[in-house]
Amino acid sequence: MSNILSYLSFVMVAIIFVLFLFMLIGWRWIMKRLVKKMGKIILTDSYQENIMELMPGLRHMGVQNMLENSLRAETGDVLHRPLGSSKKWPHLDPITFIPAQTTPFPIDGEEDVDVKVTIGPKAKKPMKIKIPLMITGMAYGIALSEQTRLSLAEAAKNVGTAINSGEGGVIPEELDKAGKYILQFSKTEWSKEEELIKRADMIEIKLGQGALVGMGGKISPKNLTGRAREVMGLKENEDGVIFEHFFENQTLKDIKNLVNELRSITGGVPIGIKIGAGGKIEDDIDHLIELGVDFITIDGGQAATHGAPPILSDDMGIPTLHAVVRAVNHLEKRKMKGQISLIVSGGLLVPGHFLKVLALGADAVYVGSAILFAVSHSQALNALPFEPPTQVVWNQGKFKDQFKIEDGVKAAEKFFTASIEEMKMALRAMGKRSLKELSKKDLVSYDELTAKMIGIPFSFEPWEDIQKEK
């Protein structure tokens, strides 16, 4: 028996060796035959049955459009695309800063730069943060896992900034870990307890956002599981409902009364409103001024969310760049700039984006997608290559239980630290010792239309000519 096995082993080795030699010697012949066969099929099949029809087909349709239409055909349901719009909106890249090189000179690299910010300066209890970057509302349960929220809360405290609750539930441990806490007062039945409201350092009434505008939605029990249901007070088979309105037959007077009630309960922390930036942004701002808010959050068209119908993300709203310029101009026109704080979000991903929006007149920036990818950092490798990296941070993510809170804290904290140091370096390069010294006078654009739209110099024009025009 052993002789037979030995013989079979020898035969198998011999066959493998022969195949290896054949491949070694004949691979050019094999490849040539394959290429010739495939080439003949591609070059002679009619267009209607040619596999290369995919090339013009995908160029016409686009890979993403084909994918999303296929998903529509598969489910018959409204799509909920994660992470916002993928279209190319006019943005901040054509704008650059003016460096100080002769007069004035750059600031020494050892000198500190003041980047502290106060939100709601006219409020009884303004919110003061050490940096102009805050963590935007990303809901626990509806979007993020408990581990991710706890990491972000602790990181925010460590760098001296604030974190927004989003429209999900609020975990008691998160409140304990966080430093400055912004409660998003959303169109839901949860997160409305008076004790919770009193613990907030700032309250943001959410009327809308960039990716979903003013629409609500329902989250089924299968898409909202675990402790989040308990925190949100949902029964076993109850949907999580985000409504379109706070009140039946809602009016602006109802919202004004809500602003006043929240201000009274909190004892005077900043009360503001978040909206998605739209074509009538000046009218919207006028209404918000009438409500007596301490701050306004403008969420541009590039804003992301856990999941939104593509038609709302792609075909509603205006670009963040247009929104911040128009909002600042209108607040100045109404003589409210400096009295009502302006927070801007939507497609702001790197330190250059953050600083440019601040130069254009925003008082602070909300960071969302960027900090989400930062907090997951190398832990995203747990999901790759067969699942998207966000599967480590979503509450329904397949790898959320592998997420290490301590690693998330360190990664998010380092992201903020590095971003702020870059922003300080840029301010020094412009000869500035404080963020308060920054304005749109420090900007130029290499795109003539962008320059004209914002009211900054076009970089092709000589500086002396620009000064003469003024």
Coordinates of C-alpha atoms in Angstrom, one line a residue:
M1 CA 0.0 0.0 0.0
S2 CA 2.8 2.3 0.9
N3 CA 4.5 1.6 -2.4
I4 CA 1.3 2.6 -4.3
L5 CA 1.1 5.9 -2.4
S6 CA 4.7 6.6 -3.1
Y7 CA 4.2 5.9 -6.8
L8 CA 1.1 8.2 -6.9
S9 CA 3.0 10.9 -5.1
F10 CA 5.8 10.6 -7.6
V11 CA 3.4 10.8 -10.5
M12 CA 1.7 13.9 -9.1
V13 CA 5.0 15.6 -8.6
A14 CA 6.1 14.8 -12.1
I15 CA 2.8 16.1 -13.6
I16 CA 3.2 19.4 -11.6
F17 CA 6.8 19.7 -12.7
V18 CA 5.8 19.1 -16.4
L19 CA 3.0 21.7 -16.1
F20 CA 5.4 24.1 -14.6
L21 CA 7.9 23.6 -17.4
F22 CA 5.2 24.0 -20.0
M23 CA 4.0 27.3 -18.4
L24 CA 7.6 28.5 -18.1
I25 CA 8.4 27.7 -21.7
G26 CA 5.0 28.1 -23.3
W27 CA 3.5 31.2 -21.5
R28 CA 4.2 33.5 -24.4
W29 CA 2.4 31.1 -26.7
I30 CA -0.5 30.8 -24.3
M31 CA -0.8 34.6 -23.9
K32 CA -0.6 35.1 -27.6
R33 CA -3.4 32.6 -28.2
L34 CA -5.6 34.2 -25.5
V35 CA -5.0 37.7 -26.8
K36 CA -5.6 36.6 -30.4
K37 CA -8.8 34.9 -29.4
M38 CA -10.1 37.8 -27.3
G39 CA -9.0 40.3 -29.9
K40 CA -10.9 38.5 -32.6
I41 CA -14.1 38.5 -30.5
I42 CA -13.7 42.2 -29.6
L43 CA -12.9 43.3 -33.1
T44 CA -15.5 41.3 -34.9
D45 CA -18.5 41.0 -32.6
S46 CA -21.3 43.5 -33.5
Y47 CA -21.6 46.5 -31.2
Q48 CA -24.8 45.2 -29.7
E49 CA -23.2 42.0 -28.4
N50 CA -19.6 43.2 -28.0
I51 CA -18.3 43.2 -24.4
M52 CA -16.6 46.5 -25.1
E53 CA -20.0 48.1 -25.4
L54 CA -19.5 48.7 -21.7
M55 CA -16.9 51.3 -22.5
P56 CA -19.1 53.9 -24.2
G57 CA -22.1 52.7 -22.0
L58 CA -20.3 53.5 -18.8
R59 CA -18.9 56.8 -20.2
H60 CA -22.5 57.8 -21.1
M61 CA -24.1 56.6 -17.9
G62 CA -21.3 56.8 -15.4
V63 CA -20.4 53.9 -13.1
Q64 CA -22.2 55.4 -10.1
N65 CA -25.4 56.1 -12.0
M66 CA -25.4 52.6 -13.4
L67 CA -24.8 51.2 -9.9
E68 CA -27.5 53.3 -8.3
N69 CA -30.1 52.5 -11.0
S70 CA -29.3 48.8 -10.6
L71 CA -30.0 49.1 -6.9
R72 CA -33.3 50.9 -7.6
A73 CA -34.2 48.1 -10.0
E74 CA -33.3 45.5 -7.4
T75 CA -35.2 46.8 -4.4
G76 CA -37.9 49.2 -5.6
D77 CA -37.1 51.4 -2.6
V78 CA -35.8 54.9 -2.2
L79 CA -32.0 54.8 -2.1
H80 CA -30.1 56.1 0.9
R81 CA -26.6 56.8 -0.2
P82 CA -24.0 57.3 2.6
L83 CA -21.6 60.2 2.8
G84 CA -23.4 62.8 0.7
S85 CA -23.3 64.0 -2.8
S86 CA -20.5 62.9 -5.2
K87 CA -21.1 65.6 -7.8
K88 CA -18.5 68.4 -8.4
W89 CA -19.7 71.5 -6.7
P90 CA -17.9 74.8 -7.0
H91 CA -15.6 74.8 -4.0
L92 CA -12.6 76.4 -2.2
D93 CA -9.7 75.0 -4.2
P94 CA -9.3 77.9 -6.6
I95 CA -8.8 80.2 -3.6
T96 CA -5.4 80.8 -2.1
F97 CA -3.9 82.8 0.7
I98 CA -1.6 85.8 0.3
P99 CA 1.7 85.1 2.1
A100 CA 3.6 87.8 4.0
Q101 CA 7.2 88.0 2.6
T102 CA 8.4 91.5 2.4
T103 CA 5.9 93.8 4.2
P104 CA 4.7 92.5 6.6
F105 CA 7.0 89.7 7.4
P106 CA 6.0 86.2 8.5
I107 CA 5.6 85.5 12.2
D108 CA 8.3 83.5 14.0
G109 CA 7.5 79.8 14.1
E110 CA 8.0 79.7 17.9
E111 CA 5.3 82.3 18.5
D112 CA 1.9 81.0 19.5
V113 CA -1.2 82.0 17.5
D114 CA -4.5 82.6 19.1
V115 CA -7.3 80.5 17.6
K116 CA -9.8 80.6 20.4
V117 CA -13.4 81.2 19.4
T118 CA -16.6 82.3 21.2
I119 CA -20.0 81.1 19.9
G120 CA -23.0 83.3 20.8
P121 CA -21.2 86.3 22.1
K122 CA -24.5 88.1 23.0
A123 CA -25.8 85.1 24.9
K124 CA -25.9 85.1 28.7
K125 CA -23.5 82.1 28.7
P126 CA -21.5 82.2 25.5
M127 CA -19.7 79.0 24.6
K128 CA -15.9 79.4 24.5
I129 CA -13.7 76.8 22.7
K130 CA -9.9 76.6 22.2
I131 CA -10.0 75.9 18.5
P132 CA -12.4 76.9 15.7
L133 CA -13.2 73.3 14.7
M134 CA -16.1 71.4 16.3
I135 CA -17.5 67.9 15.7
T136 CA -20.7 68.0 13.8
G137 CA -23.9 66.1 14.6
M138 CA -23.5 62.4 13.8
A139 CA -26.3 60.5 15.5
Y140 CA -25.7 57.7 17.9
G141 CA -27.7 54.6 16.9
I142 CA -29.1 56.1 13.7
A143 CA -25.5 56.4 12.3
L144 CA -22.6 56.0 14.7
S145 CA -21.8 53.2 17.2
E146 CA -21.4 53.8 20.9
Q147 CA -17.7 53.2 20.7
T148 CA -17.2 55.8 18.0
R149 CA -19.3 58.4 19.8
L150 CA -17.3 57.9 23.0
S151 CA -14.0 58.2 21.2
L152 CA -15.1 61.5 19.5
A153 CA -16.4 62.9 22.8
E154 CA -13.2 62.3 24.6
A155 CA -11.0 63.6 21.8
A156 CA -13.1 66.8 21.6
K157 CA -12.5 67.4 25.3
N158 CA -8.8 66.7 25.0
V159 CA -8.3 69.4 22.3
G160 CA -10.7 71.9 24.0
T161 CA -13.6 71.9 21.5
A162 CA -17.2 70.8 21.4
I163 CA -19.1 67.8 20.0
N164 CA -22.6 67.9 18.7
S165 CA -25.0 65.1 19.7
G166 CA -26.7 64.8 16.3
E167 CA -30.3 63.6 16.2
G168 CA -29.8 60.3 17.8
G169 CA -29.9 59.2 21.4
V170 CA -27.5 60.6 24.0
I171 CA -25.4 58.2 26.0
P172 CA -24.8 59.2 29.7
E173 CA -21.2 58.2 29.4
E174 CA -20.7 60.5 26.4
L175 CA -21.9 63.5 28.4
D176 CA -19.5 62.6 31.1
K177 CA -16.6 62.2 28.7
A178 CA -17.3 65.3 26.6
G179 CA -16.1 68.8 27.5
K180 CA -18.3 71.3 25.7
Y181 CA -21.5 69.6 24.6
I182 CA -23.9 70.8 21.9
L183 CA -27.3 69.2 22.1
Q184 CA -29.0 69.0 18.7
F185 CA -32.7 69.6 19.3
S186 CA -34.2 67.6 16.5
K187 CA -37.7 66.7 15.2
T188 CA -37.8 63.5 17.2
E189 CA -39.4 62.3 20.4
W190 CA -36.2 61.4 22.1
S191 CA -33.4 63.6 23.7
K192 CA -35.9 66.1 25.0
E193 CA -35.5 65.6 28.8
E194 CA -35.1 68.8 30.8
E195 CA -32.1 67.4 32.7
L196 CA -30.3 66.8 29.4
I197 CA -31.2 70.2 28.1
K198 CA -29.8 71.8 31.2
R199 CA -26.4 70.0 30.8
A200 CA -25.9 71.4 27.3
D201 CA -23.4 74.1 26.6
M202 CA -25.2 75.1 23.5
I203 CA -28.4 74.0 21.7
E204 CA -28.8 73.7 18.0
I205 CA -32.4 73.4 16.7
K206 CA -32.3 71.4 13.5
L207 CA -34.6 72.6 10.8
G208 CA -32.6 71.1 8.0
Q209 CA -29.2 69.9 6.8
G210 CA -27.3 69.9 3.5
A211 CA -27.7 66.3 2.5
L212 CA -31.4 65.8 3.6
V213 CA -32.6 69.4 3.6
G214 CA -35.7 69.6 5.9
M215 CA -36.9 66.0 5.4
G216 CA -37.3 63.3 8.1
G217 CA -37.5 59.6 7.8
K218 CA -38.2 56.2 9.5
I219 CA -35.6 53.8 10.8
S220 CA -36.8 50.3 11.0
P221 CA -36.0 48.1 14.0
K222 CA -33.7 45.9 11.9
N223 CA -31.7 49.1 11.1
L224 CA -31.6 50.4 14.6
T225 CA -30.6 47.8 17.1
G226 CA -28.8 47.4 20.4
R227 CA -28.6 49.8 23.3
A228 CA -29.5 52.7 21.1
R229 CA -33.2 51.7 21.1
E230 CA -33.2 51.8 24.9
V231 CA -31.5 55.2 25.0
M232 CA -34.0 56.5 22.5
G233 CA -37.0 55.0 24.4
L234 CA -38.2 52.8 21.5
K235 CA -40.3 49.7 22.0
E236 CA -39.3 46.3 20.6
N237 CA -40.8 46.7 17.1
E238 CA -41.2 50.4 17.0
D239 CA -39.7 52.5 14.1
G240 CA -37.4 55.4 15.0
V241 CA -39.2 58.4 13.5
I242 CA -37.7 61.7 12.5
F243 CA -40.5 64.1 11.7
E244 CA -40.6 66.9 9.1
H245 CA -42.0 69.4 11.7
F246 CA -41.8 70.1 15.4
F247 CA -45.4 71.2 15.7
E248 CA -48.7 70.5 14.0
N249 CA -49.4 73.3 11.5
Q250 CA -46.0 74.7 12.4
T251 CA -45.3 78.5 12.1
L252 CA -42.3 80.7 12.7
K253 CA -43.9 81.9 15.9
D254 CA -43.9 78.3 17.2
I255 CA -40.1 78.1 16.5
K256 CA -39.6 81.5 18.2
N257 CA -41.4 80.3 21.3
L258 CA -39.2 77.1 21.3
V259 CA -36.1 79.3 21.1
N260 CA -37.2 81.3 24.1
E261 CA -38.3 78.2 26.1
L262 CA -34.9 76.6 25.6
R263 CA -33.1 79.7 26.5
S264 CA -35.1 79.9 29.7
I265 CA -34.5 76.3 30.6
T266 CA -30.8 76.5 30.1
G267 CA -30.3 79.8 31.8
G268 CA -28.9 81.5 28.7
V269 CA -26.6 79.2 26.7
P270 CA -26.4 80.0 23.0
I271 CA -29.5 78.8 21.1
G272 CA -29.2 78.5 17.4
I273 CA -30.7 76.9 14.3
K274 CA -29.2 74.7 11.6
I275 CA -30.4 74.8 8.0
G276 CA -29.4 73.4 4.7
A277 CA -28.1 76.1 2.4
G278 CA -30.7 77.0 -0.2
G279 CA -31.3 79.4 -3.0
K280 CA -33.3 81.7 -0.7
I281 CA -30.6 81.8 2.0
E282 CA -31.1 85.6 2.7
D283 CA -34.8 85.1 3.4
D284 CA -34.0 82.1 5.6
I285 CA -31.4 84.2 7.6
D286 CA -33.9 87.1 7.9
H287 CA -36.4 84.6 9.5
L288 CA -33.7 83.3 11.8
I289 CA -32.8 86.8 12.9
E290 CA -36.4 87.4 13.8
L291 CA -36.4 84.3 16.0
G292 CA -33.7 85.8 18.1
V293 CA -31.1 83.1 17.7
D294 CA -27.5 83.4 19.0
F295 CA -25.9 81.4 16.2
I296 CA -26.8 80.1 12.7
T297 CA -25.4 76.9 11.3
I298 CA -25.3 76.7 7.5
D299 CA -24.8 73.3 6.0
G300 CA -23.8 73.4 2.3
G301 CA -24.7 71.2 -0.6
Q302 CA -21.6 69.0 -0.2
A303 CA -22.6 67.9 3.3
A304 CA -22.7 64.2 4.1
T305 CA -25.0 62.0 6.2
H306 CA -25.3 58.4 7.1
G307 CA -27.8 57.9 4.3
A308 CA -29.9 60.2 2.1
P309 CA -31.9 59.9 -1.1
P310 CA -29.5 61.0 -4.0
I311 CA -32.1 63.5 -5.3
L312 CA -31.9 65.4 -2.0
S313 CA -28.1 65.2 -1.8
D314 CA -27.4 66.0 -5.5
D315 CA -30.3 68.2 -6.6
M316 CA -31.1 70.4 -3.6
G317 CA -29.3 73.3 -2.1
I318 CA -26.3 75.4 -3.1
P319 CA -22.6 74.9 -2.7
T320 CA -20.9 75.7 0.7
L321 CA -18.7 78.3 -0.9
H322 CA -21.7 80.2 -2.3
A323 CA -23.6 79.8 1.0
V324 CA -20.9 81.2 3.3
V325 CA -20.3 84.2 1.1
R326 CA -24.0 85.0 0.8
A327 CA -24.6 84.4 4.5
V328 CA -21.7 86.6 5.6
N329 CA -22.7 89.4 3.2
H330 CA -26.3 89.3 4.4
L331 CA -25.4 89.3 8.1
E332 CA -23.2 92.3 7.4
K333 CA -26.1 94.0 5.6
R334 CA -28.4 93.4 8.5
K335 CA -25.6 94.6 10.9
M336 CA -25.7 91.2 12.7
K337 CA -22.2 90.0 11.9
G338 CA -20.4 89.7 15.2
Q339 CA -23.6 89.5 17.1
I340 CA -25.0 86.2 15.7
S341 CA -22.2 83.6 15.2
L342 CA -22.0 81.8 11.9
I343 CA -21.0 78.1 11.8
V344 CA -20.4 76.5 8.4
S345 CA -20.2 72.9 7.3
G346 CA -20.4 70.8 4.2
G347 CA -17.5 69.3 2.2
L348 CA -14.8 70.9 4.5
L349 CA -12.2 68.2 4.7
V350 CA -8.7 69.6 5.1
P351 CA -7.0 72.4 7.1
G352 CA -7.0 74.6 4.0
H353 CA -10.7 74.3 3.6
F354 CA -11.3 75.1 7.3
L355 CA -9.1 78.2 7.2
K356 CA -10.5 79.6 3.9
V357 CA -14.1 79.4 5.3
L358 CA -13.0 81.2 8.4
A359 CA -11.3 83.9 6.2
L360 CA -14.6 84.3 4.3
G361 CA -16.3 85.2 7.5
A362 CA -17.4 82.0 9.3
D363 CA -16.8 82.0 13.1
A364 CA -16.4 78.3 13.4
V365 CA -16.4 75.1 11.3
Y366 CA -18.2 71.8 11.9
V367 CA -16.1 68.8 10.8
G368 CA -17.9 65.6 9.9
S369 CA -16.7 63.1 7.2
A370 CA -13.0 64.1 7.8
I371 CA -13.1 63.3 11.5
L372 CA -15.1 60.1 10.9
F373 CA -12.3 58.8 8.6
A374 CA -9.7 60.1 11.1
V375 CA -11.2 58.4 14.2
S376 CA -11.4 55.1 12.3
H377 CA -7.8 55.5 11.0
S378 CA -6.0 52.2 10.9
Q379 CA -9.0 50.4 12.5
A380 CA -10.7 50.7 9.1
L381 CA -8.4 47.9 7.9
N382 CA -10.6 45.6 10.0
A383 CA -13.3 46.0 7.3
L384 CA -11.1 46.0 4.2
P385 CA -10.8 44.6 1.5
F386 CA -14.3 43.1 1.4
E387 CA -16.4 45.8 3.2
P388 CA -16.3 49.6 3.2
P389 CA -14.2 51.2 6.0
T390 CA -17.3 52.8 7.5
Q391 CA -18.4 49.4 8.6
V392 CA -16.2 49.9 11.7
V393 CA -18.0 53.1 12.8
W394 CA -21.7 52.6 12.0
N395 CA -24.0 51.3 14.7
Q396 CA -25.1 48.6 12.3
G397 CA -21.5 48.0 11.1
K398 CA -20.2 44.5 10.9
F399 CA -16.9 45.4 12.6
K400 CA -18.1 48.0 15.2
D401 CA -17.4 45.6 18.1
Q402 CA -13.7 45.4 17.1
F403 CA -13.4 49.2 17.4
K404 CA -11.0 50.2 20.2
I405 CA -12.1 53.4 21.9
E406 CA -8.6 54.4 23.1
D407 CA -7.2 54.1 19.6
G408 CA -10.1 56.2 18.2
V409 CA -9.5 58.9 20.8
K410 CA -5.8 59.1 20.0
A411 CA -6.4 59.2 16.2
A412 CA -9.1 61.9 16.4
E413 CA -7.1 64.0 18.8
K414 CA -4.0 63.8 16.6
F415 CA -6.1 64.8 13.6
F416 CA -7.3 67.9 15.3
T417 CA -3.9 68.8 16.7
A418 CA -2.2 68.4 13.3
S419 CA -5.0 70.4 11.5
I420 CA -4.8 73.3 14.0
E421 CA -0.9 73.4 13.8
E422 CA -1.2 73.6 10.0
M423 CA -3.7 76.4 10.3
K424 CA -1.5 78.3 12.7
M425 CA 1.4 77.8 10.4
A426 CA -0.6 79.4 7.6
L427 CA -1.6 82.3 9.8
R428 CA 2.1 82.9 10.7
A429 CA 2.9 82.8 7.0
M430 CA 0.4 85.6 6.5
G431 CA 2.0 87.6 9.3
K432 CA -0.9 87.0 11.8
R433 CA -0.8 86.3 15.5
S434 CA -4.5 85.7 15.9
L435 CA -7.4 84.1 13.9
K436 CA -9.3 87.4 14.5
E437 CA -6.8 89.2 12.2
L438 CA -7.8 86.9 9.3
S439 CA -10.3 88.1 6.6
K440 CA -11.1 87.8 3.0
K441 CA -8.5 90.5 2.3
D442 CA -6.0 87.7 2.7
L443 CA -7.4 85.8 -0.2
V444 CA -7.0 85.7 -4.0
S445 CA -8.3 83.3 -6.6
Y446 CA -6.8 82.0 -9.8
D447 CA -10.4 81.6 -11.2
E448 CA -11.7 84.9 -12.4
L449 CA -15.4 84.0 -11.8
T450 CA -14.7 82.9 -8.3
A451 CA -12.7 86.0 -7.6
K452 CA -15.5 88.2 -8.9
M453 CA -18.2 86.3 -7.0
I454 CA -16.4 86.5 -3.7
G455 CA -15.0 90.0 -4.1
I456 CA -11.3 89.1 -3.9
P457 CA -8.5 89.8 -6.4
F458 CA -8.0 87.7 -9.5
S459 CA -4.5 86.4 -9.3
F460 CA -3.6 87.3 -12.9
E461 CA -4.1 91.0 -12.3
P462 CA -1.1 93.1 -11.0
W463 CA -1.6 94.1 -7.3
E464 CA -1.0 97.8 -8.1
D465 CA -3.8 97.8 -10.6
I466 CA -6.2 96.2 -8.0
Q467 CA -5.3 98.8 -5.5
K468 CA -6.0 101.6 -8.0
E469 CA -9.4 100.1 -8.7
K470 CA -10.2 100.3 -5.0

